[in-house]
mmCIF file of C-alpha atoms in Angstrom:
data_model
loop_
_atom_site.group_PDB
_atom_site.id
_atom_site.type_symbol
_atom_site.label_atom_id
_atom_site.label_comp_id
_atom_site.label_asym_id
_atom_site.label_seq_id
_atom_site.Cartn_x
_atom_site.Cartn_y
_atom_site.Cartn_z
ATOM 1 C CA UNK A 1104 13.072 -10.253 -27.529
ATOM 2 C CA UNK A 1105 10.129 -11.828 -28.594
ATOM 3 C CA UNK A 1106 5.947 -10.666 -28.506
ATOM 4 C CA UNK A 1107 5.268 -10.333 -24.743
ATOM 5 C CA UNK A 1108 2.759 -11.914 -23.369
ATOM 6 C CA UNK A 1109 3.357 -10.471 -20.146
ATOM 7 C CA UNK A 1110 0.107 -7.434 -19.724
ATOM 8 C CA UNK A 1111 -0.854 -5.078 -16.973
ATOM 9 C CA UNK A 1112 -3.987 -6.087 -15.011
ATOM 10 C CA UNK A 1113 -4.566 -2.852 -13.428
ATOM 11 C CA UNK A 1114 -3.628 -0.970 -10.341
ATOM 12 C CA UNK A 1115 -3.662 -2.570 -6.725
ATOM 13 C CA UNK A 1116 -5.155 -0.457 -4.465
ATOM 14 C CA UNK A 1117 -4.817 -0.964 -0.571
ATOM 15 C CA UNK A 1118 -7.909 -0.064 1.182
ATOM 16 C CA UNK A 1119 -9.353 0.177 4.928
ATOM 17 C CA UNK A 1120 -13.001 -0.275 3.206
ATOM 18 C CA UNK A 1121 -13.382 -2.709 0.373
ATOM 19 C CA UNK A 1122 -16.941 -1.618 0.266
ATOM 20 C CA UNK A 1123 -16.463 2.187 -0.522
ATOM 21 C CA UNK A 1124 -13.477 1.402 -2.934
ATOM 22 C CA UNK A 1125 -16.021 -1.172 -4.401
ATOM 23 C CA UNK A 1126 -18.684 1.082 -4.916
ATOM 24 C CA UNK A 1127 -16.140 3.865 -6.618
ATOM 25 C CA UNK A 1128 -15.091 1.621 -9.453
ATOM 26 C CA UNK A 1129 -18.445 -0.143 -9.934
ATOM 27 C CA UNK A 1130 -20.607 2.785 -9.375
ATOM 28 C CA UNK A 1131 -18.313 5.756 -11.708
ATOM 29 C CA UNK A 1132 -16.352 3.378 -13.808
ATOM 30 C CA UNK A 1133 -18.890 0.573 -14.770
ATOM 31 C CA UNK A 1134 -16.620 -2.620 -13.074
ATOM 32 C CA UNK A 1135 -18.112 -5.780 -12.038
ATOM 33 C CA UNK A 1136 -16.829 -7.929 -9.268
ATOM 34 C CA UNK A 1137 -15.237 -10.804 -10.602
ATOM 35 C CA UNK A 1138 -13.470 -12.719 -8.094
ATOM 36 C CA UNK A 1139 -12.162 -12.849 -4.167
ATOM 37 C CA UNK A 1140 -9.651 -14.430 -2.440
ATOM 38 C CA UNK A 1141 -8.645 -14.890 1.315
ATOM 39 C CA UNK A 1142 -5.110 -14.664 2.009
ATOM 40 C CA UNK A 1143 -3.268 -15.885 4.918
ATOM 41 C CA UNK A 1144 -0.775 -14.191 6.866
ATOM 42 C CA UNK A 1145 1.928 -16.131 5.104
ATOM 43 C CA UNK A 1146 0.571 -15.342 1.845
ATOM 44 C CA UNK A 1147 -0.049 -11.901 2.402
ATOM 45 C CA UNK A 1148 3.415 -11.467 3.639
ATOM 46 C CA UNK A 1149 5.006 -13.304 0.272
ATOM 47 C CA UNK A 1150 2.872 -11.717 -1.924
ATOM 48 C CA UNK A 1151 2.878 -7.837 -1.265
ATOM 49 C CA UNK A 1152 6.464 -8.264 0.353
ATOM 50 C CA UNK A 1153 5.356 -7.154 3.954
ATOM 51 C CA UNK A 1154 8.357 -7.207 6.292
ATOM 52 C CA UNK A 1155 8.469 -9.167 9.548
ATOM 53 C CA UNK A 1156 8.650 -6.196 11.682
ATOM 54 C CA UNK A 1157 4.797 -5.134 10.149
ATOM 55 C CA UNK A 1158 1.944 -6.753 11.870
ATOM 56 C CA UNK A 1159 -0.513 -9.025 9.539
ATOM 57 C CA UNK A 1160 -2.906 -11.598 9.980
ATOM 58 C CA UNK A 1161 -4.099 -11.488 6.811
ATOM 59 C CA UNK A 1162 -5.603 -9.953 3.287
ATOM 60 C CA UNK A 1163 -9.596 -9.759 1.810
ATOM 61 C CA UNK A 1164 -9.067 -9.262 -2.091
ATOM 62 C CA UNK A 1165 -11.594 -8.582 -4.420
ATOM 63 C CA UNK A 1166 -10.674 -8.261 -8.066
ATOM 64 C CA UNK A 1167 -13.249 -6.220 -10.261
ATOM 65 C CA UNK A 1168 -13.057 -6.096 -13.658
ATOM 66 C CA UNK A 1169 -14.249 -4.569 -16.989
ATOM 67 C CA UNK A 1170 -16.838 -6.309 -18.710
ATOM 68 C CA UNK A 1171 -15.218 -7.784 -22.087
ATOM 69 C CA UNK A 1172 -12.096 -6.618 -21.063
ATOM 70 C CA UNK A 1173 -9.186 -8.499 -19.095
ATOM 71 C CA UNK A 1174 -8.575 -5.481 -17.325
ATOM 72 C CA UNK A 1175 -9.654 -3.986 -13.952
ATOM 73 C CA UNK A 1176 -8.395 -3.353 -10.081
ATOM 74 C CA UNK A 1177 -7.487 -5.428 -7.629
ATOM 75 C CA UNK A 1178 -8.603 -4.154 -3.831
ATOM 76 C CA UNK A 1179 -6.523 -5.207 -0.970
ATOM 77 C CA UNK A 1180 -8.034 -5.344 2.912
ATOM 78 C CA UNK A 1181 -5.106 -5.870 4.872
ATOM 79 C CA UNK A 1182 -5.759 -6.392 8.488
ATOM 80 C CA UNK A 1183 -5.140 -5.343 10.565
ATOM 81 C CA UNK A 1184 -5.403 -1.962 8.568
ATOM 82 C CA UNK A 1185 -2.677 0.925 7.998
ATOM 83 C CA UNK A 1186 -3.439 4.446 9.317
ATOM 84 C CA UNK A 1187 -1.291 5.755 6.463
ATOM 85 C CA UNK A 1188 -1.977 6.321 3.172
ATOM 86 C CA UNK A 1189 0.950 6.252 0.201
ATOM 87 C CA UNK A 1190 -0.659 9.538 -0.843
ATOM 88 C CA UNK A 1191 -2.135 12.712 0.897
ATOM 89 C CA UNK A 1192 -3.267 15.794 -0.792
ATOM 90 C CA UNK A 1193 0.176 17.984 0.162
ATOM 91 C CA UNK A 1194 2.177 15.038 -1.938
ATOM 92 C CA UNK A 1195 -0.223 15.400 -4.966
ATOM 93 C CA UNK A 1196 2.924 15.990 -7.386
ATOM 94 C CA UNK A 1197 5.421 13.462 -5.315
ATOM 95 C CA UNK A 1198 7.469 11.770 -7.718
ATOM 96 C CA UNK A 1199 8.650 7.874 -7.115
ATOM 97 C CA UNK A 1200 5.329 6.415 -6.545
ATOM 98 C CA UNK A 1201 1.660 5.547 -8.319
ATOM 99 C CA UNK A 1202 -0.368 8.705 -8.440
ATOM 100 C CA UNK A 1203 -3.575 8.129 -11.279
ATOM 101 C CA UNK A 1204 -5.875 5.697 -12.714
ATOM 102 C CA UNK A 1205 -6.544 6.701 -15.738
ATOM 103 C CA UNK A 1206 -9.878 6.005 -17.969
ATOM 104 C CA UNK A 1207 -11.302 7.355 -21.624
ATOM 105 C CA UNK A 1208 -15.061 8.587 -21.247
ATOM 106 C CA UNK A 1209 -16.134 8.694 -24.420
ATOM 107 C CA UNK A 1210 -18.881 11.934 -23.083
ATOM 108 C CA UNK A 1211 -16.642 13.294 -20.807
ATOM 109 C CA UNK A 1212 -18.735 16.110 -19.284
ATOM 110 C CA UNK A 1213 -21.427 13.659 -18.720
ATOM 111 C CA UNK A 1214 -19.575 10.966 -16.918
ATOM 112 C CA UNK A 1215 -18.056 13.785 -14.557
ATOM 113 C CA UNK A 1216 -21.684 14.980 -13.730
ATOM 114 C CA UNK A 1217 -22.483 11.991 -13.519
ATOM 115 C CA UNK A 1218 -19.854 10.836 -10.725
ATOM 116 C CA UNK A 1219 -20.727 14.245 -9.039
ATOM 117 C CA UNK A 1220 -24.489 13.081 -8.965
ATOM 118 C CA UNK A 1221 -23.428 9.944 -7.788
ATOM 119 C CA UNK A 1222 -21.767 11.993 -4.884
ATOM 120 C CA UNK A 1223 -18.311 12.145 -5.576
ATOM 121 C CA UNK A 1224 -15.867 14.909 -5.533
ATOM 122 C CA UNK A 1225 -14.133 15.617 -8.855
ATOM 123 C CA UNK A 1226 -11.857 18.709 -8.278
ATOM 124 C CA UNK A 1227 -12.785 21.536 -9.772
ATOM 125 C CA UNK A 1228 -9.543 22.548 -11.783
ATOM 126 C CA UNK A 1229 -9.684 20.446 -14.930
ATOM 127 C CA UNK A 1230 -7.280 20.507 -17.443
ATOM 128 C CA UNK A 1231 -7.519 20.914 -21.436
ATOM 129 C CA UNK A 1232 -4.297 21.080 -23.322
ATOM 130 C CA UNK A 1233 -3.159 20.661 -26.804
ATOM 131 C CA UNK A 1234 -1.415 17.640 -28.006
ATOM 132 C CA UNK A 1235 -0.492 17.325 -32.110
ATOM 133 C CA UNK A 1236 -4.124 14.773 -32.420
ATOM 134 C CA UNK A 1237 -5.963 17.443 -31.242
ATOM 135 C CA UNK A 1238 -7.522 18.798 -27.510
ATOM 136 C CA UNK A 1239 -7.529 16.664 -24.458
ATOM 137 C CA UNK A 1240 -9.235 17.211 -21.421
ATOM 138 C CA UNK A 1241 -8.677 15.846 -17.920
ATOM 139 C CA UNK A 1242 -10.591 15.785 -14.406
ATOM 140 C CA UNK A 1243 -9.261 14.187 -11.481
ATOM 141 C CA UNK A 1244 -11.620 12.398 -8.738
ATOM 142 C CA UNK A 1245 -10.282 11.807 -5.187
ATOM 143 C CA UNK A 1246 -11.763 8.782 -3.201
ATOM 144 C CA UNK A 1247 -11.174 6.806 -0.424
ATOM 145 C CA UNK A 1248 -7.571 5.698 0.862
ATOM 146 C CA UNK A 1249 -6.641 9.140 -1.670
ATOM 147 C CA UNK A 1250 -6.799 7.070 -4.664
ATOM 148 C CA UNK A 1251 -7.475 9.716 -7.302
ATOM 149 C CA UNK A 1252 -8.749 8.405 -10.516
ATOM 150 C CA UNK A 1253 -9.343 10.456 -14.286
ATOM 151 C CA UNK A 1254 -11.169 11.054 -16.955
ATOM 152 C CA UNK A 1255 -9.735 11.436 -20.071
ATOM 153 C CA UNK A 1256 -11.818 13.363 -22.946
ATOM 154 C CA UNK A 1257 -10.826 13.864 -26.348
ATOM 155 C CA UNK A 1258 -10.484 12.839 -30.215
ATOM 156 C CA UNK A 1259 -12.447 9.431 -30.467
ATOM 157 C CA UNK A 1260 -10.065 8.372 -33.449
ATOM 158 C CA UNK A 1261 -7.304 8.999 -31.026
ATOM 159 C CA UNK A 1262 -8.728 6.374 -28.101
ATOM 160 C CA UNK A 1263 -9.735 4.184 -30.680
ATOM 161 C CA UNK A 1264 -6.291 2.622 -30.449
ATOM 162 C CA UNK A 1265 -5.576 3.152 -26.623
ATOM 163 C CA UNK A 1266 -8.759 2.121 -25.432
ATOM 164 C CA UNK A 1267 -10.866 -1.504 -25.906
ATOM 165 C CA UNK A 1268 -13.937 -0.279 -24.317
ATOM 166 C CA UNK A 1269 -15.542 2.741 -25.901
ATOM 167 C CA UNK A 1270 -19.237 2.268 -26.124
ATOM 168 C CA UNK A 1271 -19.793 2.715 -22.149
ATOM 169 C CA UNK A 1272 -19.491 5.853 -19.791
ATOM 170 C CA UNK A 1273 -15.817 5.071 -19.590
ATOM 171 C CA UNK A 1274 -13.401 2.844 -20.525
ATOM 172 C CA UNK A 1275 -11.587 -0.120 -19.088
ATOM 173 C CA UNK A 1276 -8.088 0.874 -17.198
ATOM 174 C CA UNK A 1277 -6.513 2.932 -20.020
ATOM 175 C CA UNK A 1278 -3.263 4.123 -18.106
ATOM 176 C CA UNK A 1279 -1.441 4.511 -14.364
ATOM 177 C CA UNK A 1280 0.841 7.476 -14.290
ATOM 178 C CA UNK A 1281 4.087 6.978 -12.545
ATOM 179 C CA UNK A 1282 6.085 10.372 -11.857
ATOM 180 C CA UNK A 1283 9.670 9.572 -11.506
ATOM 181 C CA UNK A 1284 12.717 10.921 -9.885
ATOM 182 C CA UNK A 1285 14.453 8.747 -13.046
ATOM 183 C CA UNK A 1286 12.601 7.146 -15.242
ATOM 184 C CA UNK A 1287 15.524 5.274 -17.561
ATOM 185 C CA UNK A 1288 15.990 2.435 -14.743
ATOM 186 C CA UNK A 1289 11.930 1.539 -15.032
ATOM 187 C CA UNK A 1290 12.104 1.800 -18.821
ATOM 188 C CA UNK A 1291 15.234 -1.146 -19.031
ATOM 189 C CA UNK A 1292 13.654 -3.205 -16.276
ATOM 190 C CA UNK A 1293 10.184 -3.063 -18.156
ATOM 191 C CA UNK A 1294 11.969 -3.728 -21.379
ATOM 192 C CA UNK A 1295 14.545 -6.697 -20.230
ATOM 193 C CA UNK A 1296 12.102 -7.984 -18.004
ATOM 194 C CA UNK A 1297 8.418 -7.725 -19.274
ATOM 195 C CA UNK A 1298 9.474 -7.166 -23.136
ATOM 196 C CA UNK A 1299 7.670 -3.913 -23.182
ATOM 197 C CA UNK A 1300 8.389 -1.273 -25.038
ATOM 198 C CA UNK A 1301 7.805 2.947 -25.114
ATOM 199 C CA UNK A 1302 4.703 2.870 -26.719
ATOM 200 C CA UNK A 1303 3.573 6.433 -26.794
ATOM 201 C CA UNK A 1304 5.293 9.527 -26.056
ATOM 202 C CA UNK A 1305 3.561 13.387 -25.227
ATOM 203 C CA UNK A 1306 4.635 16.563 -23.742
ATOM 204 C CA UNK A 1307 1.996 18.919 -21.680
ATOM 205 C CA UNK A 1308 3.036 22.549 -20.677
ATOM 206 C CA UNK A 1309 -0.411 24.032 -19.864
ATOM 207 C CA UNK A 1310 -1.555 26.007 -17.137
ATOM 208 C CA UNK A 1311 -4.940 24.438 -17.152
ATOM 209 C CA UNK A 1312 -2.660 21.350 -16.364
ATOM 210 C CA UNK A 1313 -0.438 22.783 -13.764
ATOM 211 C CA UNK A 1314 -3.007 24.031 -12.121
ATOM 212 C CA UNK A 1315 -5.482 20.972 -11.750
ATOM 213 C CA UNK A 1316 -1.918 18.948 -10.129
ATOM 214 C CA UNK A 1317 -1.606 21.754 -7.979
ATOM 215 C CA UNK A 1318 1.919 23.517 -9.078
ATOM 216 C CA UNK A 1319 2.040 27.368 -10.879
ATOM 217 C CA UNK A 1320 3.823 26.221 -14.416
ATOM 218 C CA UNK A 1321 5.378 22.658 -15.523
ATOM 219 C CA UNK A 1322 6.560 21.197 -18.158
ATOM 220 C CA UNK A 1323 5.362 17.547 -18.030
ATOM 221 C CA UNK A 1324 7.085 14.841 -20.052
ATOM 222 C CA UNK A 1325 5.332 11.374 -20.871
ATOM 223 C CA UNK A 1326 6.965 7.875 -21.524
ATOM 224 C CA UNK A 1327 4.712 5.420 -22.014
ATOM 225 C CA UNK A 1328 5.527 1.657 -21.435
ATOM 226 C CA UNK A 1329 3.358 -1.224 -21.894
ATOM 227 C CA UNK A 1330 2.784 -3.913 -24.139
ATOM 228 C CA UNK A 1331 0.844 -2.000 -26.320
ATOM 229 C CA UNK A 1332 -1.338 1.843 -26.440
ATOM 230 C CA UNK A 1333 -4.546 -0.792 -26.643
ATOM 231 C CA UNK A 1334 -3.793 -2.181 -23.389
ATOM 232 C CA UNK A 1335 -3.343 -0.815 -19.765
ATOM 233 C CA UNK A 1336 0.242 0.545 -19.684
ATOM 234 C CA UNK A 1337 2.586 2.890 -17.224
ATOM 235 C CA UNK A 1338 2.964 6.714 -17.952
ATOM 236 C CA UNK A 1339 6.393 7.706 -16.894
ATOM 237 C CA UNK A 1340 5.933 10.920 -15.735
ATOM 238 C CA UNK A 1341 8.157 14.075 -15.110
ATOM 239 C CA UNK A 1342 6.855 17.120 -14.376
ATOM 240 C CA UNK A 1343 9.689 19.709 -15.031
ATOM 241 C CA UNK A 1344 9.671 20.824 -11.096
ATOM 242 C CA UNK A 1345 12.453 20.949 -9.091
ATOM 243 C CA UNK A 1346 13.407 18.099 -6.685
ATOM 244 C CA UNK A 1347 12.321 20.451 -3.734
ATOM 245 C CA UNK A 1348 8.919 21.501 -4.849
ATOM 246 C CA UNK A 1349 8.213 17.330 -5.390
ATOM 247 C CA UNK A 1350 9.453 15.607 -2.944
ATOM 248 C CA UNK A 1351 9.633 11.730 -3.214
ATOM 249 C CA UNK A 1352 7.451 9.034 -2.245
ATOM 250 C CA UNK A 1353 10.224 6.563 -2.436
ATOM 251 C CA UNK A 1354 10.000 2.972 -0.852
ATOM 252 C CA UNK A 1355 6.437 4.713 0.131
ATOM 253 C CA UNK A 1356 4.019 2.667 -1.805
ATOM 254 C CA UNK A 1357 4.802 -0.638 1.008
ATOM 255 C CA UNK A 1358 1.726 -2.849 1.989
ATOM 256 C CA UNK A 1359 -0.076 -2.568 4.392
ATOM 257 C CA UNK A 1360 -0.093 1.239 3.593
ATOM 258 C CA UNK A 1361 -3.034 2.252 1.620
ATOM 259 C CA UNK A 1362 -3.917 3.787 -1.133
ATOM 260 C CA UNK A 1363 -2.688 3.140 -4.967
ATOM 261 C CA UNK A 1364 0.115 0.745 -4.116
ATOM 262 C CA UNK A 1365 1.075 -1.031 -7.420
ATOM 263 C CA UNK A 1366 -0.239 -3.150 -10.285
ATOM 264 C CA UNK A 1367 -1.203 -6.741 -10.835
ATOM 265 C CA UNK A 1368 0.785 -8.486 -13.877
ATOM 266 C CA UNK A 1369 -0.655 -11.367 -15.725
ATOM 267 C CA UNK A 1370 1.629 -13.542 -17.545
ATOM 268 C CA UNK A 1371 1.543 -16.717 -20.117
ATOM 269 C CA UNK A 1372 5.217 -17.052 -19.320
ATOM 270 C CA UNK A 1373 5.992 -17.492 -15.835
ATOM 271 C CA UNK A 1374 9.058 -19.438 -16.194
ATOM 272 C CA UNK A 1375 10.875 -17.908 -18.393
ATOM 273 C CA UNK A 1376 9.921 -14.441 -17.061
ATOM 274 C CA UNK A 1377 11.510 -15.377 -13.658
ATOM 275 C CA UNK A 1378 14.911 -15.902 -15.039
ATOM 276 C CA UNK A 1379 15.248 -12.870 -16.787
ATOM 277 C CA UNK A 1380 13.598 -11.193 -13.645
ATOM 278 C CA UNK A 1381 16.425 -13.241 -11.344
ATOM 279 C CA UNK A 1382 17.279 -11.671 -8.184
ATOM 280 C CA UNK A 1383 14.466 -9.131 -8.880
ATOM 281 C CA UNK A 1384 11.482 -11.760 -8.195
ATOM 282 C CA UNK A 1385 10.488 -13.141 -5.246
ATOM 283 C CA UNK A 1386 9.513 -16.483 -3.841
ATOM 284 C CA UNK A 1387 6.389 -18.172 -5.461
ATOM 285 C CA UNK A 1388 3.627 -18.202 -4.101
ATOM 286 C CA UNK A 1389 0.540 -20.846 -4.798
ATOM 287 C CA UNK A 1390 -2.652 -19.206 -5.075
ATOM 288 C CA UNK A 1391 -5.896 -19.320 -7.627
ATOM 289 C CA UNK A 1392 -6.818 -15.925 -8.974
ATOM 290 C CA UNK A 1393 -8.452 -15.341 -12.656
ATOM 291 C CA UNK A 1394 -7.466 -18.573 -13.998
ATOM 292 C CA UNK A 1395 -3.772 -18.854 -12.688
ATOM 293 C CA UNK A 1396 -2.377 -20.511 -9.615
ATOM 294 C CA UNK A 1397 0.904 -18.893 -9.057
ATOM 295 C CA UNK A 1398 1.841 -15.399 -8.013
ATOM 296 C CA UNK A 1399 5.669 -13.712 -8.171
ATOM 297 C CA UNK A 1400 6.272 -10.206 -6.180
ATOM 298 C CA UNK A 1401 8.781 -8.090 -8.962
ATOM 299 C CA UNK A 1402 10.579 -5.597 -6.946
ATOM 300 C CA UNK A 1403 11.077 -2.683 -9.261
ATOM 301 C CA UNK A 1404 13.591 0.348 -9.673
ATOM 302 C CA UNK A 1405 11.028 2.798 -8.720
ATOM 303 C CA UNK A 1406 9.896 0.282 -5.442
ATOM 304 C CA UNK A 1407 6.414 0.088 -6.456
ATOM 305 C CA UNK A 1408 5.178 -3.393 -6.030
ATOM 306 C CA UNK A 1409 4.381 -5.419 -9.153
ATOM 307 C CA UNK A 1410 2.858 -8.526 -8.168
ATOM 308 C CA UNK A 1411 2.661 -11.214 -11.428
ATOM 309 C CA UNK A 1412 0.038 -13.913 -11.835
ATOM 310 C CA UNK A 1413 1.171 -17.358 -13.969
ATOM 311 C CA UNK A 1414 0.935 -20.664 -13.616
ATOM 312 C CA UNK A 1415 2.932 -23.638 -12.986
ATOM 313 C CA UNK A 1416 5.098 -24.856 -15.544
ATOM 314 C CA UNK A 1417 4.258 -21.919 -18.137
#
């Protein structure tokens, strides 16, 4: 298969306050709004895959961004809004659904205090664990709708080549983690479908680690798929725990529901992406977002929405 050209926008994130989640990711991680869009019913429907049964007259979104970078989040205001959430603090460790944004801060003890002057609540276990580059460190910040987001600290020459952004507080999207009940279905669909590849792989058994996801031990395995480490990719996640002390969170992450519900695609290949995609993509739908005017819902092995953004002909 050829170079994709097929990347990962960042995570979509369902919200009952566009305002708060606004103020999280331009506030702590140094986004900039950079478009909105008014979707109707219809729309909303096609485009998030909302079934007939669910109630919807509509969707706000507002797409932030990273300066510089063609990376960001996408915040959805479905109305009218869900009182459930994909996530909740008991299914922390919940495997078969979106669980963390991830982002490099370059001074990683100052952008935490700095996100706890700014008011937010970064829990207190943090992680630091050894990989073969040298020590990581992790913190994990819980906002609104239980998105939890993280900062990443460690070797500079490491993020150099996962990270485009490295001369600000944090960086642009650098991961979302994905823990999986199986994660060989997601890798072939990502592979036969997007073109993307395994393109970093880690193991973690810390109890630093375990202990800031909220488990006593685990052995945490890594595959992660993406076009490349310098862009936003997926971590495939398993955490070594038993399929009782999980749980699942599949067929969970369905709009209107809120919290981290999937990812936004962006494609130069539309067409030729929907026929390898085939029964797997969903009806078209016309719509102008960051420079495209057509947007595909990819239903996934895992059933966490992708939605992909083209155009026309392309």
């Amino acid at each position: 298969m050829p170079p994709t050209t097929t990347r990962i926008y960042g995570p979509i994130v369902s919200t009952a306050d566009l305002a708060a989640q606004e103020k999280v990711f331009t506030e702590v991680f140094d986004m900039e709004l950079v478009e909105t869009l008014h979707l109707d019913a219809t729309q909303a429907r096609t485009v998030f895959g909302i079934d007939h049964e669910t109630e919807v007259d509509g969707a706000e979104v507002r797409v932030l961004g990273t300066p510089g970078v063609e990376a960001g989040v996408v915040l959805v205001a479905f109305s009218p809004a869900s009182t459930e959430t994909v996530r909740s603090w008991e299914t922390r460790v919940s495997r078969d659904a979106l669980k963390v944004i991830d982002f490099y801060a370059p001074d990683y003890e100052g952008a935490i205090a700095r996100a706890k002057d700014l008011g937010y609540r970064v829990i207190e276990s943090e992680a630091s664990y050894e990989l073969p580059e040298g020590t990581f460190r992790e913190a994990h910040l819980w906002g609104p709708d239980n998105v939890v987001t993280a900062f990443l600290g460690g070797p500079a020459d490491f993020f150099a080549d996962f990270a485009q952004r490295t001369d600000g507080w944090v960086s642009e999207v650098q991961s979302i983690s994905a823990p999986l009940t199986d994660a060989q279905p997601a890798v072939d669909f990502y592979r036969d479908v997007l073109g993307w590849e395994v393109v970093f792989e880690y193991a973690i058994d810390d109890p630093s680690f375990a202990a800031m996801v909220g488990v006593e031990e685990l052995v945490l395995r890594s595959r992660n798929v993406g076009p490349s480490t310098r862009e936003p990719y997926f971590g495939l996640i398993d955490y070594g725990l038993t399929e009782a002390s999980e749980g699942t969170l599949l067929g969970r992450a369905r709009a209107p529901r809120r919290g981290l519900l999937g990812a936004l695609l962006v494609t130069d290949e539309m067409s030729s992406l929907l026929k390898r995609a085939g029964d797997a993509a969903g009806p078209p739908v016309t719509l102008d977002l960051l420079g495209r005017n057509q947007a595909v819902l990819l239903g996934t092995p895992h059933q966490v929405p992708h939605v992909v953004l083209g155009s026309h002909g392309n």
